[in-house]
């Protein structure tokens, strides 16, 4: 009986998620993404970027709670899609990690996510003027950028943070099949199919907001049509490595 128990135990252990370590390159890219987003002014002391685990689609990788510019490989933790850290190693976790887990649940196509409070986007979450693609670099946004109103789910006295799975699921629902969702009075979330693409998108969403605010001051604005946006987004998706390599070099070059 003991031998049988040991045999079963041995088989169970052998059958455990075979120490499915993520690709070291994925971790490296995630660290670089943290620094690039800080360098570009998309994140500051706040904001986070995650990537879906390359060996287990029910997991994702993101740093412990800390400023993105300071993230190193050893700060990266693994989370399940309920945003429970597989091994938190005693570290504090981002309060808003549910943004990531709930979007990965709702969107199997999404492989990387950025949440930020990038400043130029904020006015479009609180005014009647919609964020719309003003030029080809932000065409990925499409012409119908949704805005998440947390009051619809959390009432009028919340701290505005997506601090649980219910709020995360509501945000994912408003995101729908889009690439970016604004969060009223808070920030935005950008999703993509790779780390370089989501960094590209987070940066050009911020840039579009800045340029759109400038253009509005000049008078009536001509935006991309839905067809222009779709065609341009397809073109850009093949080009995301060009700025990525530049941005990466800026944050990794020797002092
Ligand atoms: Mn936030």
PDB file of C-alpha atoms and ligand atoms in Angstrom:
ATOM      1  CA  UNK A   1       0.000   0.000   0.000  1.00  0.00           C
ATOM      2  CA  UNK A   2       2.811   2.354   0.928  1.00  0.00           C
ATOM      3  CA  UNK A   3       4.614   1.528  -2.309  1.00  0.00           C
ATOM      4  CA  UNK A   4       1.393   2.167  -4.233  1.00  0.00           C
ATOM      5  CA  UNK A   5       0.880   5.491  -2.442  1.00  0.00           C
ATOM      6  CA  UNK A   6       4.432   6.512  -3.176  1.00  0.00           C
ATOM      7  CA  UNK A   7       3.973   5.495  -6.798  1.00  0.00           C
ATOM      8  CA  UNK A   8       0.793   7.587  -7.102  1.00  0.00           C
ATOM      9  CA  UNK A   9       2.476  10.486  -5.339  1.00  0.00           C
ATOM     10  CA  UNK A  10       5.444  10.173  -7.681  1.00  0.00           C
ATOM     11  CA  UNK A  11       3.178  10.192 -10.735  1.00  0.00           C
ATOM     12  CA  UNK A  12       1.299  13.194  -9.380  1.00  0.00           C
ATOM     13  CA  UNK A  13       4.494  15.104  -8.813  1.00  0.00           C
ATOM     14  CA  UNK A  14       5.727  14.153 -12.265  1.00  0.00           C
ATOM     15  CA  UNK A  15       2.395  15.366 -13.621  1.00  0.00           C
ATOM     16  CA  UNK A  16       2.508  18.761 -11.916  1.00  0.00           C
ATOM     17  CA  UNK A  17       2.900  21.700 -14.229  1.00  0.00           C
ATOM     18  CA  UNK A  18       6.348  20.528 -15.270  1.00  0.00           C
ATOM     19  CA  UNK A  19       8.069  23.613 -13.889  1.00  0.00           C
ATOM     20  CA  UNK A  20       6.838  25.389 -17.013  1.00  0.00           C
ATOM     21  CA  UNK A  21       9.285  28.208 -16.799  1.00  0.00           C
ATOM     22  CA  UNK A  22       8.547  31.099 -19.116  1.00  0.00           C
ATOM     23  CA  UNK A  23      11.056  31.779 -21.868  1.00  0.00           C
ATOM     24  CA  UNK A  24      13.918  33.868 -20.458  1.00  0.00           C
ATOM     25  CA  UNK A  25      13.567  36.164 -23.465  1.00  0.00           C
ATOM     26  CA  UNK A  26       9.950  36.879 -22.494  1.00  0.00           C
ATOM     27  CA  UNK A  27      11.042  37.941 -19.008  1.00  0.00           C
ATOM     28  CA  UNK A  28      13.802  40.067 -20.509  1.00  0.00           C
ATOM     29  CA  UNK A  29      11.347  41.772 -22.879  1.00  0.00           C
ATOM     30  CA  UNK A  30       8.952  42.414 -20.006  1.00  0.00           C
ATOM     31  CA  UNK A  31      11.710  44.072 -17.978  1.00  0.00           C
ATOM     32  CA  UNK A  32      12.684  46.165 -21.009  1.00  0.00           C
ATOM     33  CA  UNK A  33       9.014  47.109 -21.570  1.00  0.00           C
ATOM     34  CA  UNK A  34       8.782  48.421 -18.004  1.00  0.00           C
ATOM     35  CA  UNK A  35      11.788  50.651 -18.545  1.00  0.00           C
ATOM     36  CA  UNK A  36      10.776  51.761 -22.044  1.00  0.00           C
ATOM     37  CA  UNK A  37       7.289  52.773 -20.891  1.00  0.00           C
ATOM     38  CA  UNK A  38       8.843  54.810 -18.071  1.00  0.00           C
ATOM     39  CA  UNK A  39      11.377  56.351 -20.477  1.00  0.00           C
ATOM     40  CA  UNK A  40       8.581  57.334 -22.868  1.00  0.00           C
ATOM     41  CA  UNK A  41       6.529  58.923 -20.095  1.00  0.00           C
ATOM     42  CA  UNK A  42       3.649  56.482 -20.458  1.00  0.00           C
ATOM     43  CA  UNK A  43       4.126  55.267 -16.879  1.00  0.00           C
ATOM     44  CA  UNK A  44       5.796  57.029 -13.948  1.00  0.00           C
ATOM     45  CA  UNK A  45       5.800  55.773 -10.373  1.00  0.00           C
ATOM     46  CA  UNK A  46       2.501  54.130 -11.278  1.00  0.00           C
ATOM     47  CA  UNK A  47       1.233  51.921 -14.070  1.00  0.00           C
ATOM     48  CA  UNK A  48       2.055  48.358 -15.049  1.00  0.00           C
ATOM     49  CA  UNK A  49       2.696  46.069 -17.980  1.00  0.00           C
ATOM     50  CA  UNK A  50       2.071  42.327 -18.159  1.00  0.00           C
ATOM     51  CA  UNK A  51       2.497  39.499 -20.651  1.00  0.00           C
ATOM     52  CA  UNK A  52       0.654  36.199 -20.954  1.00  0.00           C
ATOM     53  CA  UNK A  53       2.815  33.201 -20.032  1.00  0.00           C
ATOM     54  CA  UNK A  54       4.206  31.612 -23.203  1.00  0.00           C
ATOM     55  CA  UNK A  55       3.855  28.041 -21.877  1.00  0.00           C
ATOM     56  CA  UNK A  56       0.560  28.348 -19.974  1.00  0.00           C
ATOM     57  CA  UNK A  57      -2.192  30.586 -21.353  1.00  0.00           C
ATOM     58  CA  UNK A  58      -3.895  30.551 -17.934  1.00  0.00           C
ATOM     59  CA  UNK A  59      -1.053  32.469 -16.371  1.00  0.00           C
ATOM     60  CA  UNK A  60       0.502  35.869 -16.848  1.00  0.00           C
ATOM     61  CA  UNK A  61       3.693  37.606 -15.785  1.00  0.00           C
ATOM     62  CA  UNK A  62       4.001  41.012 -14.159  1.00  0.00           C
ATOM     63  CA  UNK A  63       6.293  42.662 -11.630  1.00  0.00           C
ATOM     64  CA  UNK A  64       5.586  42.944  -7.941  1.00  0.00           C
ATOM     65  CA  UNK A  65       4.180  46.319  -6.850  1.00  0.00           C
ATOM     66  CA  UNK A  66       6.900  48.823  -7.687  1.00  0.00           C
ATOM     67  CA  UNK A  67       7.839  51.675 -10.011  1.00  0.00           C
ATOM     68  CA  UNK A  68       8.253  50.292 -13.553  1.00  0.00           C
ATOM     69  CA  UNK A  69      11.597  52.015 -14.192  1.00  0.00           C
ATOM     70  CA  UNK A  70      13.169  49.978 -11.370  1.00  0.00           C
ATOM     71  CA  UNK A  71      11.918  46.531 -12.418  1.00  0.00           C
ATOM     72  CA  UNK A  72      14.495  43.738 -12.758  1.00  0.00           C
ATOM     73  CA  UNK A  73      14.020  40.108 -13.794  1.00  0.00           C
ATOM     74  CA  UNK A  74      13.870  38.956 -10.169  1.00  0.00           C
ATOM     75  CA  UNK A  75      10.867  41.239  -9.571  1.00  0.00           C
ATOM     76  CA  UNK A  76       8.694  39.427 -12.112  1.00  0.00           C
ATOM     77  CA  UNK A  77       5.987  37.245 -10.553  1.00  0.00           C
ATOM     78  CA  UNK A  78       3.626  34.711 -12.093  1.00  0.00           C
ATOM     79  CA  UNK A  79      -0.139  35.106 -11.629  1.00  0.00           C
ATOM     80  CA  UNK A  80      -3.117  32.924 -12.478  1.00  0.00           C
ATOM     81  CA  UNK A  81      -6.066  34.518 -14.286  1.00  0.00           C
ATOM     82  CA  UNK A  82      -7.799  35.214 -10.954  1.00  0.00           C
ATOM     83  CA  UNK A  83      -4.734  37.398 -10.349  1.00  0.00           C
ATOM     84  CA  UNK A  84      -3.482  35.263  -7.478  1.00  0.00           C
ATOM     85  CA  UNK A  85       0.322  35.196  -7.432  1.00  0.00           C
ATOM     86  CA  UNK A  86       1.595  31.625  -7.842  1.00  0.00           C
ATOM     87  CA  UNK A  87       4.390  32.500  -5.407  1.00  0.00           C
ATOM     88  CA  UNK A  88       4.303  36.092  -4.151  1.00  0.00           C
ATOM     89  CA  UNK A  89       7.616  35.552  -2.323  1.00  0.00           C
ATOM     90  CA  UNK A  90       6.301  37.828   0.434  1.00  0.00           C
ATOM     91  CA  UNK A  91       6.132  40.803  -1.922  1.00  0.00           C
ATOM     92  CA  UNK A  92       3.336  43.358  -2.237  1.00  0.00           C
ATOM     93  CA  UNK A  93       1.200  42.979  -5.379  1.00  0.00           C
ATOM     94  CA  UNK A  94      -0.383  45.676  -7.541  1.00  0.00           C
ATOM     95  CA  UNK A  95      -3.868  46.499  -6.225  1.00  0.00           C
ATOM     96  CA  UNK A  96      -5.080  46.689  -9.825  1.00  0.00           C
ATOM     97  CA  UNK A  97      -3.692  43.353 -11.047  1.00  0.00           C
ATOM     98  CA  UNK A  98      -7.316  42.301 -11.748  1.00  0.00           C
ATOM     99  CA  UNK A  99      -7.238  44.528 -14.848  1.00  0.00           C
ATOM    100  CA  UNK A 100      -4.785  42.046 -16.355  1.00  0.00           C
ATOM    101  CA  UNK A 101      -6.264  38.740 -15.202  1.00  0.00           C
ATOM    102  CA  UNK A 102      -9.819  39.610 -16.223  1.00  0.00           C
ATOM    103  CA  UNK A 103      -8.804  40.895 -19.670  1.00  0.00           C
ATOM    104  CA  UNK A 104      -6.698  37.773 -20.323  1.00  0.00           C
ATOM    105  CA  UNK A 105      -9.761  35.703 -19.360  1.00  0.00           C
ATOM    106  CA  UNK A 106     -12.098  37.616 -21.664  1.00  0.00           C
ATOM    107  CA  UNK A 107      -9.697  38.024 -24.588  1.00  0.00           C
ATOM    108  CA  UNK A 108      -7.776  34.877 -25.605  1.00  0.00           C
ATOM    109  CA  UNK A 109      -6.168  36.909 -28.424  1.00  0.00           C
ATOM    110  CA  UNK A 110      -4.519  39.323 -25.971  1.00  0.00           C
ATOM    111  CA  UNK A 111      -0.926  38.498 -25.047  1.00  0.00           C
ATOM    112  CA  UNK A 112       0.221  41.738 -23.408  1.00  0.00           C
ATOM    113  CA  UNK A 113      -1.442  44.575 -21.473  1.00  0.00           C
ATOM    114  CA  UNK A 114      -0.408  48.069 -20.336  1.00  0.00           C
ATOM    115  CA  UNK A 115      -2.297  50.029 -17.685  1.00  0.00           C
ATOM    116  CA  UNK A 116      -1.228  53.640 -17.278  1.00  0.00           C
ATOM    117  CA  UNK A 117      -2.306  57.083 -16.145  1.00  0.00           C
ATOM    118  CA  UNK A 118      -0.535  58.677 -19.130  1.00  0.00           C
ATOM    119  CA  UNK A 119      -1.528  62.322 -18.821  1.00  0.00           C
ATOM    120  CA  UNK A 120      -2.716  63.418 -22.260  1.00  0.00           C
ATOM    121  CA  UNK A 121      -5.339  60.663 -22.387  1.00  0.00           C
ATOM    122  CA  UNK A 122      -7.033  61.701 -19.121  1.00  0.00           C
ATOM    123  CA  UNK A 123      -9.077  64.641 -20.550  1.00  0.00           C
ATOM    124  CA  UNK A 124     -10.741  62.297 -23.068  1.00  0.00           C
ATOM    125  CA  UNK A 125     -11.989  60.072 -20.266  1.00  0.00           C
ATOM    126  CA  UNK A 126     -13.761  62.935 -18.499  1.00  0.00           C
ATOM    127  CA  UNK A 127     -15.125  65.087 -21.334  1.00  0.00           C
ATOM    128  CA  UNK A 128     -17.628  64.574 -24.127  1.00  0.00           C
ATOM    129  CA  UNK A 129     -14.869  64.742 -26.744  1.00  0.00           C
ATOM    130  CA  UNK A 130     -14.047  61.212 -27.874  1.00  0.00           C
ATOM    131  CA  UNK A 131     -10.482  60.035 -28.359  1.00  0.00           C
ATOM    132  CA  UNK A 132     -10.146  59.365 -32.092  1.00  0.00           C
ATOM    133  CA  UNK A 133      -7.218  58.533 -34.366  1.00  0.00           C
ATOM    134  CA  UNK A 134      -5.818  61.789 -35.671  1.00  0.00           C
ATOM    135  CA  UNK A 135      -2.960  60.192 -37.589  1.00  0.00           C
ATOM    136  CA  UNK A 136      -1.779  56.835 -38.839  1.00  0.00           C
ATOM    137  CA  UNK A 137       0.378  55.941 -35.835  1.00  0.00           C
ATOM    138  CA  UNK A 138      -2.667  55.604 -33.586  1.00  0.00           C
ATOM    139  CA  UNK A 139      -4.880  53.913 -36.164  1.00  0.00           C
ATOM    140  CA  UNK A 140      -4.994  50.759 -33.994  1.00  0.00           C
ATOM    141  CA  UNK A 141      -7.431  52.578 -31.680  1.00  0.00           C
ATOM    142  CA  UNK A 142     -10.208  52.482 -34.265  1.00  0.00           C
ATOM    143  CA  UNK A 143     -12.881  55.159 -34.325  1.00  0.00           C
ATOM    144  CA  UNK A 144     -14.905  53.958 -31.347  1.00  0.00           C
ATOM    145  CA  UNK A 145     -12.674  54.073 -28.261  1.00  0.00           C
ATOM    146  CA  UNK A 146     -14.731  52.993 -25.241  1.00  0.00           C
ATOM    147  CA  UNK A 147     -14.734  54.724 -21.843  1.00  0.00           C
ATOM    148  CA  UNK A 148     -15.124  52.726 -18.634  1.00  0.00           C
ATOM    149  CA  UNK A 149     -17.293  54.485 -16.046  1.00  0.00           C
ATOM    150  CA  UNK A 150     -16.474  52.816 -12.734  1.00  0.00           C
ATOM    151  CA  UNK A 151     -19.552  54.424 -11.115  1.00  0.00           C
ATOM    152  CA  UNK A 152     -21.712  52.084 -13.170  1.00  0.00           C
ATOM    153  CA  UNK A 153     -20.309  49.188 -11.158  1.00  0.00           C
ATOM    154  CA  UNK A 154     -18.836  50.613  -7.951  1.00  0.00           C
ATOM    155  CA  UNK A 155     -21.169  53.512  -7.195  1.00  0.00           C
ATOM    156  CA  UNK A 156     -20.154  57.123  -6.651  1.00  0.00           C
ATOM    157  CA  UNK A 157     -17.786  56.720  -3.696  1.00  0.00           C
ATOM    158  CA  UNK A 158     -15.132  54.304  -4.993  1.00  0.00           C
ATOM    159  CA  UNK A 159     -11.407  55.120  -4.938  1.00  0.00           C
ATOM    160  CA  UNK A 160     -11.480  54.609  -8.752  1.00  0.00           C
ATOM    161  CA  UNK A 161      -9.136  51.624  -8.586  1.00  0.00           C
ATOM    162  CA  UNK A 162      -9.930  48.339 -10.298  1.00  0.00           C
ATOM    163  CA  UNK A 163      -9.185  46.501  -7.084  1.00  0.00           C
ATOM    164  CA  UNK A 164     -11.157  43.274  -7.516  1.00  0.00           C
ATOM    165  CA  UNK A 165     -12.201  40.728 -10.121  1.00  0.00           C
ATOM    166  CA  UNK A 166     -15.731  42.135 -10.458  1.00  0.00           C
ATOM    167  CA  UNK A 167     -14.399  45.545 -11.471  1.00  0.00           C
ATOM    168  CA  UNK A 168     -11.791  43.932 -13.717  1.00  0.00           C
ATOM    169  CA  UNK A 169     -14.464  41.898 -15.507  1.00  0.00           C
ATOM    170  CA  UNK A 170     -16.611  45.023 -15.954  1.00  0.00           C
ATOM    171  CA  UNK A 171     -13.638  46.852 -17.450  1.00  0.00           C
ATOM    172  CA  UNK A 172     -12.890  43.918 -19.777  1.00  0.00           C
ATOM    173  CA  UNK A 173     -16.529  43.980 -20.850  1.00  0.00           C
ATOM    174  CA  UNK A 174     -16.346  47.671 -21.798  1.00  0.00           C
ATOM    175  CA  UNK A 175     -13.053  47.064 -23.625  1.00  0.00           C
ATOM    176  CA  UNK A 176     -14.876  44.420 -25.688  1.00  0.00           C
ATOM    177  CA  UNK A 177     -12.903  43.568 -28.811  1.00  0.00           C
ATOM    178  CA  UNK A 178     -11.098  46.943 -28.913  1.00  0.00           C
ATOM    179  CA  UNK A 179      -7.402  47.719 -28.360  1.00  0.00           C
ATOM    180  CA  UNK A 180      -7.741  50.540 -25.852  1.00  0.00           C
ATOM    181  CA  UNK A 181     -10.219  51.516 -23.150  1.00  0.00           C
ATOM    182  CA  UNK A 182     -10.195  54.797 -21.243  1.00  0.00           C
ATOM    183  CA  UNK A 183     -11.008  54.831 -17.535  1.00  0.00           C
ATOM    184  CA  UNK A 184     -12.928  57.931 -16.460  1.00  0.00           C
ATOM    185  CA  UNK A 185     -10.993  59.985 -13.919  1.00  0.00           C
ATOM    186  CA  UNK A 186      -8.158  57.473 -13.839  1.00  0.00           C
ATOM    187  CA  UNK A 187      -6.238  56.354 -16.934  1.00  0.00           C
ATOM    188  CA  UNK A 188      -6.377  53.787 -19.690  1.00  0.00           C
ATOM    189  CA  UNK A 189      -5.616  50.215 -20.685  1.00  0.00           C
ATOM    190  CA  UNK A 190      -4.032  49.134 -23.939  1.00  0.00           C
ATOM    191  CA  UNK A 191      -3.907  45.527 -25.143  1.00  0.00           C
ATOM    192  CA  UNK A 192      -1.907  43.785 -27.837  1.00  0.00           C
ATOM    193  CA  UNK A 193      -0.628  40.510 -29.201  1.00  0.00           C
ATOM    194  CA  UNK A 194       3.005  41.040 -28.161  1.00  0.00           C
ATOM    195  CA  UNK A 195       5.117  43.164 -25.840  1.00  0.00           C
ATOM    196  CA  UNK A 196       6.549  45.376 -28.625  1.00  0.00           C
ATOM    197  CA  UNK A 197       3.055  45.909 -30.036  1.00  0.00           C
ATOM    198  CA  UNK A 198       1.431  46.829 -26.724  1.00  0.00           C
ATOM    199  CA  UNK A 199       4.247  49.266 -25.919  1.00  0.00           C
ATOM    200  CA  UNK A 200       3.804  50.815 -29.369  1.00  0.00           C
ATOM    201  CA  UNK A 201       0.080  51.142 -28.737  1.00  0.00           C
ATOM    202  CA  UNK A 202       0.388  52.596 -25.243  1.00  0.00           C
ATOM    203  CA  UNK A 203       2.863  55.192 -26.506  1.00  0.00           C
ATOM    204  CA  UNK A 204       0.890  56.215 -29.589  1.00  0.00           C
ATOM    205  CA  UNK A 205      -2.408  56.370 -27.682  1.00  0.00           C
ATOM    206  CA  UNK A 206      -0.749  58.938 -25.435  1.00  0.00           C
ATOM    207  CA  UNK A 207       0.765  60.746 -28.433  1.00  0.00           C
ATOM    208  CA  UNK A 208      -2.586  60.804 -30.263  1.00  0.00           C
ATOM    209  CA  UNK A 209      -4.284  62.330 -27.225  1.00  0.00           C
ATOM    210  CA  UNK A 210      -1.649  65.055 -27.050  1.00  0.00           C
ATOM    211  CA  UNK A 211      -1.933  65.851 -30.765  1.00  0.00           C
ATOM    212  CA  UNK A 212      -5.719  65.663 -30.791  1.00  0.00           C
ATOM    213  CA  UNK A 213      -5.900  68.209 -27.953  1.00  0.00           C
ATOM    214  CA  UNK A 214      -3.574  70.486 -29.964  1.00  0.00           C
ATOM    215  CA  UNK A 215      -5.576  70.070 -33.177  1.00  0.00           C
ATOM    216  CA  UNK A 216      -8.884  70.807 -31.459  1.00  0.00           C
ATOM    217  CA  UNK A 217      -7.491  74.195 -30.409  1.00  0.00           C
ATOM    218  CA  UNK A 218      -6.938  75.023 -34.080  1.00  0.00           C
ATOM    219  CA  UNK A 219     -10.530  74.341 -35.094  1.00  0.00           C
ATOM    220  CA  UNK A 220     -12.446  71.572 -36.837  1.00  0.00           C
ATOM    221  CA  UNK A 221     -10.445  68.345 -37.028  1.00  0.00           C
ATOM    222  CA  UNK A 222     -10.400  65.689 -39.759  1.00  0.00           C
ATOM    223  CA  UNK A 223      -9.970  62.237 -38.224  1.00  0.00           C
ATOM    224  CA  UNK A 224      -9.098  58.945 -39.875  1.00  0.00           C
ATOM    225  CA  UNK A 225     -12.090  57.067 -41.241  1.00  0.00           C
ATOM    226  CA  UNK A 226     -12.780  53.567 -39.930  1.00  0.00           C
ATOM    227  CA  UNK A 227     -11.436  52.099 -43.179  1.00  0.00           C
ATOM    228  CA  UNK A 228      -8.275  54.221 -43.061  1.00  0.00           C
ATOM    229  CA  UNK A 229      -7.739  53.201 -39.456  1.00  0.00           C
ATOM    230  CA  UNK A 230      -8.137  49.505 -40.268  1.00  0.00           C
ATOM    231  CA  UNK A 231      -5.805  49.639 -43.274  1.00  0.00           C
ATOM    232  CA  UNK A 232      -3.167  51.649 -41.432  1.00  0.00           C
ATOM    233  CA  UNK A 233      -3.303  49.443 -38.326  1.00  0.00           C
ATOM    234  CA  UNK A 234      -2.554  46.430 -40.492  1.00  0.00           C
ATOM    235  CA  UNK A 235       0.478  48.167 -41.984  1.00  0.00           C
ATOM    236  CA  UNK A 236       1.780  49.268 -38.575  1.00  0.00           C
ATOM    237  CA  UNK A 237       1.452  45.815 -37.042  1.00  0.00           C
ATOM    238  CA  UNK A 238       4.266  44.679 -39.336  1.00  0.00           C
ATOM    239  CA  UNK A 239       6.474  47.595 -38.226  1.00  0.00           C
ATOM    240  CA  UNK A 240       6.350  47.506 -34.436  1.00  0.00           C
ATOM    241  CA  UNK A 241       9.857  46.081 -34.114  1.00  0.00           C
ATOM    242  CA  UNK A 242      11.450  49.204 -35.580  1.00  0.00           C
ATOM    243  CA  UNK A 243      10.609  51.592 -32.707  1.00  0.00           C
ATOM    244  CA  UNK A 244      10.928  48.716 -30.196  1.00  0.00           C
ATOM    245  CA  UNK A 245      14.586  48.178 -31.100  1.00  0.00           C
ATOM    246  CA  UNK A 246      15.257  51.905 -30.748  1.00  0.00           C
ATOM    247  CA  UNK A 247      13.428  52.241 -27.437  1.00  0.00           C
ATOM    248  CA  UNK A 248      15.104  49.100 -26.127  1.00  0.00           C
ATOM    249  CA  UNK A 249      18.559  50.399 -26.966  1.00  0.00           C
ATOM    250  CA  UNK A 250      17.884  53.654 -25.126  1.00  0.00           C
ATOM    251  CA  UNK A 251      17.114  51.863 -21.864  1.00  0.00           C
ATOM    252  CA  UNK A 252      19.724  49.109 -22.090  1.00  0.00           C
ATOM    253  CA  UNK A 253      22.819  50.913 -23.402  1.00  0.00           C
ATOM    254  CA  UNK A 254      25.780  51.035 -21.029  1.00  0.00           C
ATOM    255  CA  UNK A 255      26.010  54.135 -18.846  1.00  0.00           C
TER     256      UNK A 255
HETATM  257 MN1  LIG B   1      -4.374  52.826 -12.079  1.00  0.00          MN
END
